[in-house]
Coordinates of C-alpha atoms in Angstrom, one line a residue:
M1 CA 191.8 54.3 75.5
S2 CA 189.3 54.6 73.0
T3 CA 186.9 52.7 75.3
L4 CA 187.7 54.9 78.1
S5 CA 187.5 58.1 76.1
L6 CA 184.2 57.0 74.5
G7 CA 182.8 56.4 78.0
F8 CA 184.0 59.8 79.1
I9 CA 182.6 61.4 76.0
V10 CA 179.2 59.8 76.6
E11 CA 179.3 60.7 80.3
G12 CA 180.4 64.2 79.5
L13 CA 177.6 64.4 76.9
V14 CA 175.1 63.1 79.5
T15 CA 176.5 65.6 82.1
V16 CA 176.1 68.5 79.6
L17 CA 172.6 67.4 78.8
L18 CA 171.7 67.1 82.5
V19 CA 173.1 70.6 83.1
L20 CA 171.0 71.9 80.2
T21 CA 168.0 70.1 81.5
I22 CA 168.5 71.5 85.0
G23 CA 168.9 75.0 83.5
Y24 CA 165.7 74.5 81.5
C25 CA 163.9 73.2 84.6
I26 CA 165.0 76.4 86.5
I27 CA 163.7 78.6 83.7
L28 CA 160.4 76.6 83.6
N29 CA 160.2 76.8 87.4
R30 CA 160.5 80.6 87.2
R31 CA 157.8 80.8 84.5
L32 CA 155.5 78.5 86.6
K33 CA 156.0 80.7 89.6
G34 CA 155.1 83.7 87.5
L35 CA 152.0 82.0 86.2
H36 CA 151.2 81.0 89.7
A37 CA 151.6 84.6 90.9
D38 CA 149.4 85.7 87.9
E39 CA 146.9 83.1 88.9
E40 CA 146.7 84.6 92.4
V41 CA 146.3 88.1 90.8
L42 CA 143.6 86.7 88.5
K43 CA 141.8 85.1 91.5
A44 CA 142.0 88.4 93.4
T45 CA 140.6 90.2 90.3
I46 CA 137.8 87.7 90.0
S47 CA 137.0 88.0 93.7
E48 CA 136.9 91.8 93.4
L49 CA 134.6 91.5 90.3
L50 CA 132.3 89.2 92.3
T51 CA 132.2 91.7 95.2
A52 CA 131.5 94.6 92.8
T53 CA 128.7 92.5 91.1
E54 CA 127.1 91.8 94.5
I55 CA 127.2 95.5 95.4
A56 CA 125.7 96.5 92.1
E57 CA 122.9 93.9 92.5
R58 CA 122.1 95.3 96.0
A59 CA 122.2 98.9 94.5
I60 CA 119.8 97.8 91.7
V61 CA 117.4 96.3 94.3
G62 CA 117.6 99.5 96.3
L63 CA 117.0 101.6 93.2
K64 CA 114.0 99.4 92.3
A65 CA 112.6 99.9 95.8
T66 CA 113.1 103.6 95.6
A67 CA 111.5 103.8 92.1
S68 CA 108.5 101.8 93.3
E69 CA 108.1 104.1 96.4
C70 CA 108.4 107.2 94.2
D71 CA 105.9 105.8 91.8
R72 CA 103.5 105.0 94.6
T73 CA 104.0 108.5 96.2
L74 CA 103.6 110.2 92.9
G75 CA 100.4 108.3 92.2
Q76 CA 99.0 109.3 95.6
R77 CA 100.0 113.0 95.0
F78 CA 98.5 112.8 91.5
A79 CA 95.2 111.4 92.9
E80 CA 95.1 114.1 95.5
A81 CA 95.8 116.7 92.9
E82 CA 93.0 115.4 90.7
K83 CA 90.7 115.4 93.8
M84 CA 91.6 119.0 94.6
S85 CA 91.2 120.0 91.0
A86 CA 87.7 118.5 91.0
E87 CA 86.9 120.3 94.3
I88 CA 88.2 123.6 92.9
D89 CA 86.1 123.1 89.8
A90 CA 83.0 122.4 91.9
R91 CA 83.7 125.5 94.0
L92 CA 84.2 127.6 91.0
S93 CA 80.9 126.4 89.5
D94 CA 79.2 127.1 92.9
G95 CA 80.8 130.5 93.0
E96 CA 79.7 131.3 89.4
A97 CA 76.2 130.1 90.3
V98 CA 76.2 132.4 93.4
L99 CA 77.5 135.3 91.4
K100 CA 74.8 134.7 88.8
R101 CA 72.1 134.6 91.5
I102 CA 73.5 137.8 93.1
S103 CA 73.5 139.4 89.6
E104 CA 69.9 138.3 89.0
I105 CA 68.8 139.7 92.4
A106 CA 70.6 142.9 91.7
Q107 CA 69.0 143.1 88.3
A108 CA 65.6 142.4 89.8
A109 CA 66.1 144.9 92.6
R110 CA 67.1 147.8 90.3
P111 CA 63.9 147.9 88.2
A112 CA 61.7 147.2 91.2
T113 CA 63.2 150.0 93.1
R114 CA 62.7 152.4 90.2
E115 CA 59.1 151.3 89.7
Q116 CA 58.4 151.6 93.4
V117 CA 59.9 155.1 93.5
A118 CA 57.7 156.1 90.6
R119 CA 54.6 154.6 92.2
R120 CA 55.3 156.3 95.5
E121 CA 55.7 159.6 93.8
H122 CA 52.5 158.9 92.0
V123 CA 50.7 158.0 95.2
A124 CA 52.1 161.1 97.0
A125 CA 50.9 163.3 94.2
N126 CA 47.4 161.7 94.3
T127 CA 46.4 161.8 97.9
D128 CA 43.0 160.4 97.1
R129 CA 42.4 157.3 99.3
G130 CA 40.9 155.3 96.5
E131 CA 43.9 156.0 94.2
T132 CA 46.3 155.1 97.1
T133 CA 44.6 151.8 97.6
L134 CA 44.7 151.2 93.9
G135 CA 48.4 152.0 93.9
L136 CA 49.1 149.6 96.8
R137 CA 47.2 146.9 95.1
E138 CA 49.2 147.4 91.9
E139 CA 52.4 147.2 94.0
V140 CA 51.3 144.0 95.7
E141 CA 50.4 142.5 92.3
V142 CA 53.8 143.5 90.9
A143 CA 55.6 142.1 94.0
T144 CA 53.6 138.8 93.8
A145 CA 54.5 138.5 90.1
R146 CA 58.2 139.0 90.9
L147 CA 58.0 136.4 93.6
R148 CA 56.4 133.9 91.2
E149 CA 59.2 134.6 88.6
L150 CA 61.9 134.1 91.2
R151 CA 60.4 130.9 92.5
A152 CA 60.0 129.6 88.9
Q153 CA 63.7 130.5 88.3
K154 CA 64.7 128.8 91.5
E155 CA 62.7 125.7 90.7
G156 CA 64.2 125.7 87.2
R157 CA 67.7 125.7 88.6
A158 CA 66.8 123.0 91.2
A159 CA 65.5 120.7 88.4

């Protein structure tokens, strides 16, 4: 019996070890399924990250294109603004020159008018023909002198 019981004990022990091994295999199988499921989730997460990265890259390319276009447009507008500013400055200078000329003409006209009125009164008071001729000559000389002055001023501005 001892042989038989020893064989039973060994077989019983092997059976228990096999049952424990099967149980442990079941536990490992469940863990592997969990890891496999986690692997699928990880693959899905990586796939989503790749998709998001591609979208971000396209967005960056679009932003670069938009920034480049804005820079180009802004450069054109800035150039136009500088051109208009220069044109406005030129027109202001021209306007100031015209205003100065008008002022000079008005200044020249005021004294000339007063002098002419004074001479006419003088001529009217002195009806002698010789004096009248003399007064007219004086007026012609004054007018000629003024014309020379104005021409000299004009030539000075042109130079």
